[in-house]
Amino acid sequence: MNSFTEISKFFKSEYSLNQDGLEELFSLFEVREHKKGSLLIQAQSKEKQLRFLNRGIVREYYSNQEKEININFYVKPQFISDLLTFSQNSTTNKNQECLSVVEVLGIDRKSFFDLLEKYQCGKSFVESSFQKLLKQKEMLEFNRITKTPEELYRELFIYKPEWLQSIPQYHIASYLNITPETLSRIRKRTS
């Protein structure tokens, strides 16, 4: 499969780059493969690239000296950069670890914004990305505060079954902010 098939679908459906713009964009992306266990980004570093997950599984988490809390997983072709820190050129609080061998397309920050400005779609890209990001964050916060771990697990079962099939259960438990033993009991009750 061509490394640019999925990202091409994304840009053709979401943003108005013409064919020349798409070709120029794709010429700037680098294809990189990362080993299982490697970090794509580490807390207190800058997001220097816009990264698109082509294949593989990535977990996103916060950590301190005591523990790690999973906040997201990426299992489908999609952008995985911390868009807020990427756009503002600031440091991130997130970490991203490869849970499998991962193929990522990456373009450096300056090249990306120069290209968007050239084709006059940069503002719409950033605004649309932020709208989606804010909506997801709001929904996640609301769910984590108002729903029980069992309700959250049921939602994963309905809306993110690929997570439950591909991601180790102890990572799912961390995402739900429960112990693996509690997750095991919930799984027995819901099956």
Coordinates of N, CA and C in Angstrom, one line a residue:
M1 N 0.8 -1.2 0.0 CA 0.0 0.0 0.0 C 0.9 1.3 0.0
N2 N 0.5 2.2 -0.8 CA 1.3 3.5 -0.8 C 1.2 4.2 0.5
S3 N 2.3 4.7 1.0 CA 2.3 5.3 2.3 C 1.4 6.5 2.4
F4 N 1.0 7.1 1.3 CA 0.2 8.3 1.3 C -1.2 8.2 1.0
T5 N -1.7 6.9 1.0 CA -3.1 6.7 0.6 C -4.1 7.3 1.7
E6 N -3.8 7.0 3.0 CA -4.8 7.4 4.0 C -4.7 8.9 4.2
I7 N -3.5 9.5 4.2 CA -3.4 10.9 4.4 C -4.0 11.7 3.2
S8 N -3.9 11.1 2.0 CA -4.4 11.7 0.8 C -6.0 11.8 1.0
K9 N -6.6 10.7 1.5 CA -8.0 10.7 1.7 C -8.4 11.8 2.6
F10 N -7.6 11.9 3.7 CA -7.9 13.0 4.7 C -7.9 14.4 4.1
F11 N -6.9 14.7 3.4 CA -6.8 16.1 2.9 C -7.8 16.3 1.8
K12 N -8.0 15.3 1.0 CA -9.0 15.6 -0.1 C -10.4 15.8 0.4
S13 N -10.7 15.2 1.5 CA -12.1 15.3 2.1 C -12.2 16.5 3.1
E14 N -11.1 16.9 3.7 CA -11.2 17.9 4.8 C -10.7 19.3 4.3
Y15 N -9.7 19.4 3.5 CA -9.1 20.7 3.2 C -8.9 20.9 1.7
S16 N -9.0 22.1 1.3 CA -9.1 22.5 -0.1 C -7.7 22.7 -0.8
L17 N -6.8 21.8 -0.6 CA -5.6 21.9 -1.3 C -5.8 21.3 -2.7
N18 N -5.4 22.0 -3.7 CA -5.5 21.5 -5.1 C -4.5 20.3 -5.3
Q19 N -4.5 19.7 -6.4 CA -3.7 18.6 -6.7 C -2.2 19.0 -6.6
D20 N -1.8 20.2 -7.1 CA -0.4 20.6 -6.9 C -0.1 20.8 -5.5
G21 N -1.0 21.3 -4.7 CA -0.7 21.5 -3.3 C -0.6 20.2 -2.6
L22 N -1.4 19.2 -2.9 CA -1.2 17.8 -2.3 C 0.1 17.2 -2.7
E23 N 0.5 17.3 -3.9 CA 1.8 16.7 -4.3 C 2.9 17.4 -3.6
E24 N 2.8 18.7 -3.5 CA 3.9 19.4 -2.8 C 3.9 19.0 -1.3
L25 N 2.7 18.9 -0.7 CA 2.6 18.5 0.7 C 3.3 17.1 0.9
F26 N 2.9 16.2 0.1 CA 3.4 14.8 0.2 C 4.9 14.7 0.0
S27 N 5.4 15.6 -0.8 CA 6.9 15.6 -1.1 C 7.6 16.0 0.2
L28 N 6.9 16.7 1.1 CA 7.6 17.2 2.3 C 7.5 16.2 3.4
F29 N 6.6 15.3 3.4 CA 6.5 14.3 4.4 C 7.6 13.2 4.4
E30 N 8.1 12.8 5.5 CA 9.1 11.7 5.6 C 8.3 10.5 6.2
V31 N 8.6 9.4 5.7 CA 8.0 8.1 6.2 C 9.1 7.5 7.2
R32 N 8.6 7.3 8.4 CA 9.5 6.7 9.4 C 8.8 5.5 10.1
E33 N 9.6 4.5 10.4 CA 9.1 3.4 11.1 C 9.7 3.4 12.5
H34 N 8.9 3.2 13.5 CA 9.4 3.2 14.9 C 9.1 1.8 15.6
K35 N 10.0 1.4 16.4 CA 10.0 0.1 17.1 C 9.0 0.2 18.2
K36 N 8.4 -1.0 18.5 CA 7.5 -1.1 19.7 C 8.3 -0.6 20.9
G37 N 7.7 0.2 21.8 CA 8.3 0.7 23.0 C 9.0 2.0 22.8
S38 N 9.2 2.5 21.6 CA 9.8 3.8 21.4 C 8.9 4.9 21.7
L39 N 9.4 6.1 22.1 CA 8.6 7.3 22.3 C 8.6 8.2 21.1
L40 N 7.4 8.6 20.7 CA 7.3 9.5 19.6 C 7.4 11.0 20.1
I41 N 6.9 11.2 21.3 CA 7.1 12.5 21.9 C 7.1 12.3 23.4
Q42 N 7.9 13.2 24.1 CA 8.1 13.1 25.5 C 7.7 14.4 26.2
A43 N 7.1 14.3 27.4 CA 6.7 15.5 28.1 C 7.8 16.5 28.2
Q44 N 7.5 17.7 28.2 CA 8.5 18.8 28.3 C 9.3 19.0 27.1
S45 N 8.9 18.4 26.0 CA 9.6 18.7 24.7 C 8.6 19.4 23.8
K46 N 9.1 19.9 22.7 CA 8.3 20.6 21.7 C 7.8 19.7 20.6
E47 N 6.6 19.9 20.1 CA 6.1 19.1 19.0 C 6.6 19.7 17.8
K48 N 7.7 19.2 17.2 CA 8.3 19.8 16.1 C 7.8 19.3 14.7
Q49 N 7.0 18.3 14.7 CA 6.5 17.7 13.5 C 5.0 17.5 13.6
L50 N 4.3 17.7 12.4 CA 2.9 17.2 12.3 C 3.1 15.7 11.9
R51 N 2.5 14.9 12.7 CA 2.7 13.4 12.5 C 1.3 12.8 12.2
F52 N 1.4 11.9 11.2 CA 0.2 11.2 10.8 C 0.5 9.7 11.0
L53 N -0.3 9.0 11.8 CA -0.2 7.6 12.0 C -0.7 6.8 10.8
N54 N 0.2 6.1 10.1 CA -0.2 5.3 8.9 C -0.6 3.9 9.4
R55 N 0.1 3.3 10.3 CA -0.2 2.0 10.8 C 0.4 1.8 12.1
G56 N -0.2 1.0 12.9 CA 0.3 0.7 14.3 C -0.6 1.2 15.4
I57 N -0.1 1.1 16.6 CA -0.9 1.5 17.8 C 0.0 2.3 18.7
V58 N -0.5 3.5 19.0 CA 0.2 4.5 19.9 C -0.7 4.8 21.1
R59 N 0.0 4.8 22.3 CA -0.8 5.3 23.5 C -0.2 6.6 23.8
E60 N -1.2 7.5 24.3 CA -0.8 8.8 24.8 C -1.1 8.9 26.2
Y61 N -0.2 9.4 27.0 CA -0.4 9.4 28.5 C 0.4 10.6 29.1
Y62 N -0.1 10.9 30.4 CA 0.6 11.8 31.3 C 1.3 10.9 32.3
S63 N 2.4 11.4 32.8 CA 3.2 10.7 33.8 C 3.8 11.6 34.8
N64 N 4.0 11.1 36.0 CA 4.8 11.7 37.0 C 5.7 10.6 37.7
Q65 N 6.3 10.9 38.8 CA 7.2 9.9 39.4 C 6.4 8.7 39.9
E66 N 5.1 8.9 40.2 CA 4.3 7.8 40.8 C 3.6 6.9 39.8
K67 N 3.1 7.5 38.7 CA 2.3 6.7 37.8 C 2.1 7.3 36.5
E68 N 1.6 6.5 35.6 CA 1.2 7.0 34.2 C -0.3 6.8 34.1
I69 N -0.9 7.8 33.4 CA -2.4 7.7 33.2 C -2.6 7.9 31.7
N70 N -3.1 6.8 31.1 CA -3.4 6.9 29.6 C -4.6 7.8 29.4
I71 N -4.4 8.6 28.3 CA -5.5 9.6 28.0 C -6.1 9.3 26.6
N72 N -5.3 8.6 25.8 CA -5.8 8.3 24.4 C -5.0 7.2 23.8
F73 N -5.6 6.6 22.8 CA -5.0 5.5 22.0 C -5.2 5.9 20.5
Y74 N -4.3 5.6 19.7 CA -4.4 5.8 18.3 C -4.2 4.4 17.6
V75 N -5.2 4.0 16.9 CA -5.1 2.7 16.2 C -5.5 2.7 14.7
K76 N -6.0 3.9 14.3 CA -6.4 4.1 12.9 C -5.6 5.2 12.3
P77 N -5.5 5.2 11.0 CA -4.8 6.3 10.3 C -5.4 7.6 10.7
Q78 N -4.6 8.5 11.3 CA -5.1 9.8 11.8 C -3.9 10.6 12.2
F79 N -4.1 11.9 12.4 CA -3.0 12.8 13.0 C -2.9 12.5 14.5
I80 N -1.7 12.4 14.9 CA -1.4 12.1 16.3 C -0.6 13.1 17.0
S81 N -0.3 14.2 16.4 CA 0.5 15.3 17.0 C -0.3 16.0 18.1
D82 N 0.4 16.5 19.1 CA -0.3 17.4 20.0 C -0.5 18.7 19.3
L83 N -1.7 18.9 18.7 CA -1.9 20.0 17.8 C -1.8 21.4 18.6
L84 N -2.1 21.4 19.8 CA -2.0 22.7 20.5 C -0.6 23.1 20.6
T85 N 0.3 22.3 21.1 CA 1.7 22.7 21.2 C 2.4 22.8 19.8
F86 N 1.9 22.0 18.8 CA 2.5 22.1 17.5 C 2.2 23.5 16.9
S87 N 0.9 24.0 17.1 CA 0.5 25.3 16.5 C 1.2 26.4 17.2
Q88 N 1.3 26.3 18.5 CA 1.8 27.4 19.4 C 3.3 27.3 19.6
N89 N 4.0 26.2 19.1 CA 5.4 26.0 19.3 C 5.8 26.1 20.8
S90 N 5.0 25.4 21.6 CA 5.2 25.3 23.0 C 5.5 23.9 23.4
T91 N 5.9 23.7 24.7 CA 6.2 22.3 25.1 C 4.9 21.6 25.5
T92 N 4.9 20.3 25.4 CA 3.8 19.4 25.7 C 3.9 18.8 27.0
N93 N 2.8 18.4 27.6 CA 2.8 17.6 28.8 C 2.6 16.1 28.5
K94 N 2.4 15.8 27.3 CA 2.0 14.4 26.9 C 3.2 13.6 26.5
N95 N 3.0 12.3 26.6 CA 4.0 11.3 26.1 C 3.2 10.5 25.1
Q96 N 4.0 10.0 24.1 CA 3.4 9.0 23.2 C 4.3 7.8 23.0
E97 N 3.8 6.6 23.2 CA 4.6 5.4 23.1 C 4.0 4.5 22.1
C98 N 4.9 3.9 21.3 CA 4.5 2.9 20.3 C 4.2 1.6 21.0
L99 N 2.9 1.1 20.9 CA 2.6 -0.2 21.5 C 2.8 -1.3 20.5
S100 N 3.2 -1.0 19.2 CA 3.5 -1.9 18.2 C 4.5 -1.3 17.3
V101 N 5.0 -2.0 16.3 CA 5.7 -1.3 15.2 C 4.8 -0.3 14.6
V102 N 5.3 0.9 14.4 CA 4.4 2.0 13.9 C 5.1 2.7 12.7
E103 N 4.2 3.0 11.7 CA 4.7 3.8 10.6 C 4.0 5.2 10.7
V104 N 4.9 6.2 10.7 CA 4.4 7.6 10.8 C 4.9 8.4 9.6
L105 N 4.0 9.3 9.1 CA 4.4 10.3 8.2 C 4.6 11.6 9.0
G106 N 5.7 12.3 8.7 CA 6.0 13.5 9.5 C 6.5 14.6 8.6
I107 N 6.0 15.8 8.9 CA 6.5 17.0 8.2 C 6.8 18.1 9.3
D108 N 8.0 18.7 9.1 CA 8.4 19.7 10.1 C 7.4 20.9 10.1
R109 N 7.4 21.5 11.3 CA 6.4 22.6 11.6 C 6.5 23.8 10.6
K110 N 7.7 24.3 10.4 CA 7.8 25.4 9.5 C 7.4 25.1 8.1
S111 N 7.8 24.0 7.5 CA 7.4 23.6 6.2 C 5.9 23.5 6.0
F112 N 5.3 22.9 7.1 CA 3.9 22.7 7.0 C 3.1 24.1 7.0
F113 N 3.5 25.0 7.9 CA 2.8 26.3 8.0 C 3.1 27.1 6.7
D114 N 4.3 27.0 6.2 CA 4.6 27.7 5.0 C 3.7 27.3 3.8
L115 N 3.6 26.0 3.7 CA 2.7 25.4 2.7 C 1.3 25.8 2.8
L116 N 0.7 25.8 4.0 CA -0.6 26.1 4.3 C -0.9 27.6 3.9
E117 N 0.1 28.4 4.2 CA 0.0 29.9 3.9 C 0.0 30.1 2.4
K118 N 0.9 29.3 1.7 CA 1.0 29.4 0.3 C -0.3 29.1 -0.4
Y119 N -1.0 28.1 0.1 CA -2.3 27.6 -0.5 C -3.5 28.2 0.2
Q120 N -3.3 29.1 1.1 CA -4.3 29.9 1.8 C -5.4 29.0 2.5
C121 N -4.9 27.9 3.0 CA -5.9 27.0 3.8 C -5.4 26.8 5.2
G122 N -4.3 27.5 5.6 CA -3.8 27.3 6.9 C -4.7 27.7 8.1
K123 N -5.4 28.8 7.9 CA -6.3 29.3 9.0 C -7.4 28.3 9.2
S124 N -8.0 27.8 8.1 CA -9.1 26.8 8.2 C -8.6 25.5 8.8
F125 N -7.4 25.1 8.5 CA -6.9 23.9 9.0 C -6.8 24.0 10.5
V126 N -6.1 25.1 11.0 CA -5.9 25.3 12.4 C -7.2 25.4 13.2
E127 N -8.1 26.2 12.6 CA -9.4 26.4 13.3 C -10.2 25.1 13.4
S128 N -10.3 24.4 12.3 CA -11.0 23.2 12.3 C -10.4 22.1 13.3
S129 N -9.1 22.1 13.3 CA -8.4 21.1 14.1 C -8.7 21.5 15.6
F130 N -8.6 22.8 15.9 CA -8.9 23.2 17.3 C -10.4 22.9 17.7
Q131 N -11.3 23.1 16.8 CA -12.7 22.8 17.1 C -12.9 21.4 17.5
K132 N -12.3 20.5 16.7 CA -12.4 19.0 16.9 C -11.7 18.7 18.2
L133 N -10.6 19.3 18.5 CA -9.8 19.0 19.7 C -10.6 19.4 20.9
L134 N -11.1 20.6 20.9 CA -11.9 21.1 22.0 C -13.2 20.3 22.3
K135 N -13.8 19.9 21.2 CA -15.0 19.0 21.4 C -14.7 17.7 22.0
Q136 N -13.6 17.1 21.6 CA -13.1 15.8 22.1 C -12.8 15.9 23.6
K137 N -12.0 17.0 23.9 CA -11.6 17.2 25.3 C -12.8 17.4 26.2
E138 N -13.7 18.2 25.8 CA -14.9 18.5 26.6 C -15.7 17.2 26.8
M139 N -15.9 16.4 25.8 CA -16.6 15.1 25.9 C -15.9 14.2 26.9
L140 N -14.6 14.1 26.7 CA -13.8 13.2 27.6 C -13.9 13.7 29.1
E141 N -13.7 15.0 29.3 CA -13.8 15.5 30.7 C -15.2 15.2 31.3
F142 N -16.3 15.5 30.5 CA -17.6 15.2 30.9 C -17.8 13.8 31.3
N143 N -17.4 12.9 30.4 CA -17.6 11.5 30.6 C -16.9 11.0 31.8
R144 N -15.6 11.4 32.0 CA -14.8 10.9 33.1 C -15.4 11.4 34.5
I145 N -16.1 12.6 34.5 CA -16.6 13.1 35.7 C -18.0 12.5 36.0
T146 N -18.8 12.3 35.0 CA -20.2 12.0 35.2 C -20.5 10.5 35.1
K147 N -19.6 9.7 34.5 CA -19.9 8.3 34.3 C -19.1 7.3 35.1
T148 N -19.6 6.2 35.4 CA -18.9 5.2 36.2 C -17.9 4.5 35.2
P149 N -16.9 3.8 35.8 CA -16.0 3.1 34.9 C -16.7 2.0 34.1
E150 N -17.8 1.4 34.6 CA -18.5 0.4 33.9 C -19.2 1.1 32.7
E151 N -19.8 2.3 32.9 CA -20.4 3.0 31.8 C -19.4 3.4 30.7
L152 N -18.2 3.8 31.2 CA -17.1 4.2 30.2 C -16.7 2.9 29.4
Y153 N -16.6 1.8 30.1 CA -16.2 0.6 29.4 C -17.2 0.2 28.4
R154 N -18.5 0.3 28.7 CA -19.5 0.0 27.7 C -19.4 0.9 26.5
E155 N -19.1 2.2 26.7 CA -19.0 3.1 25.6 C -17.8 2.7 24.7
L156 N -16.7 2.2 25.4 CA -15.5 1.7 24.6 C -16.0 0.5 23.8
F157 N -16.8 -0.3 24.4 CA -17.2 -1.6 23.7 C -18.0 -1.2 22.4
I158 N -18.8 -0.1 22.5 CA -19.7 0.3 21.4 C -18.9 1.1 20.4
Y159 N -18.2 2.2 20.9 CA -17.6 3.2 20.0 C -16.1 2.9 19.7
K160 N -15.4 2.1 20.5 CA -14.0 1.9 20.2 C -13.6 0.4 20.4
P161 N -14.3 -0.5 19.7 CA -14.0 -1.9 19.9 C -12.6 -2.3 19.5
E162 N -12.1 -1.5 18.6 CA -10.7 -1.8 18.2 C -9.7 -1.6 19.3
W163 N -10.0 -0.7 20.2 CA -9.2 -0.5 21.4 C -9.2 -1.8 22.2
L164 N -10.4 -2.3 22.5 CA -10.5 -3.5 23.3 C -9.9 -4.7 22.7
Q165 N -9.8 -4.8 21.4 CA -9.2 -5.9 20.7 C -7.6 -5.8 20.5
S166 N -7.1 -4.6 20.5 CA -5.7 -4.4 20.2 C -4.8 -3.9 21.3
I167 N -5.4 -3.4 22.4 CA -4.6 -2.7 23.4 C -4.6 -3.6 24.7
P168 N -3.5 -3.8 25.3 CA -3.4 -4.6 26.5 C -4.4 -4.0 27.6
Q169 N -5.0 -5.0 28.3 CA -6.1 -4.6 29.3 C -5.6 -3.7 30.4
Y170 N -4.3 -3.8 30.8 CA -3.8 -2.9 31.9 C -3.7 -1.5 31.4
H171 N -3.6 -1.3 30.1 CA -3.6 0.1 29.5 C -5.0 0.6 29.5
I172 N -6.0 -0.3 29.1 CA -7.4 0.1 29.2 C -7.8 0.5 30.6
A173 N -7.4 -0.3 31.6 CA -7.7 0.0 33.0 C -7.1 1.4 33.4
S174 N -5.9 1.7 33.0 CA -5.3 3.0 33.3 C -6.2 4.1 32.6
Y175 N -6.6 3.9 31.4 CA -7.4 4.9 30.7 C -8.7 5.1 31.5
L176 N -9.3 4.0 32.0 CA -10.6 4.2 32.8 C -10.3 4.6 34.2
N177 N -9.0 4.7 34.6 CA -8.6 5.1 36.0 C -9.1 4.1 37.0
I178 N -8.9 2.8 36.7 CA -9.3 1.7 37.6 C -8.1 0.7 37.6
T179 N -8.2 -0.3 38.5 CA -7.2 -1.3 38.5 C -7.5 -2.4 37.4
P180 N -6.5 -3.1 37.0 CA -6.8 -4.2 36.1 C -7.8 -5.2 36.7
E181 N -7.8 -5.4 38.0 CA -8.7 -6.4 38.6 C -10.1 -5.9 38.5
T182 N -10.3 -4.6 38.7 CA -11.7 -4.0 38.6 C -12.1 -4.1 37.1
L183 N -11.2 -3.9 36.2 CA -11.6 -4.0 34.8 C -12.0 -5.5 34.5
S184 N -11.3 -6.4 35.1 CA -11.7 -7.8 34.8 C -13.1 -8.1 35.3
R185 N -13.4 -7.6 36.5 CA -14.8 -7.8 37.1 C -15.9 -7.1 36.2
I186 N -15.6 -5.9 35.7 CA -16.5 -5.2 34.8 C -16.7 -6.0 33.5
R187 N -15.6 -6.5 32.9 CA -15.7 -7.3 31.7 C -16.6 -8.5 31.9
K188 N -16.4 -9.2 33.1 CA -17.3 -10.4 33.3 C -18.7 -10.0 33.4
R189 N -19.0 -8.9 34.1 CA -20.4 -8.4 34.2 C -21.1 -8.0 32.9
T190 N -20.3 -7.5 32.0 CA -20.8 -6.9 30.7 C -20.8 -8.0 29.6
S191 N -20.2 -9.1 29.8 CA -20.2 -10.1 28.7 C -21.3 -11.0 28.7

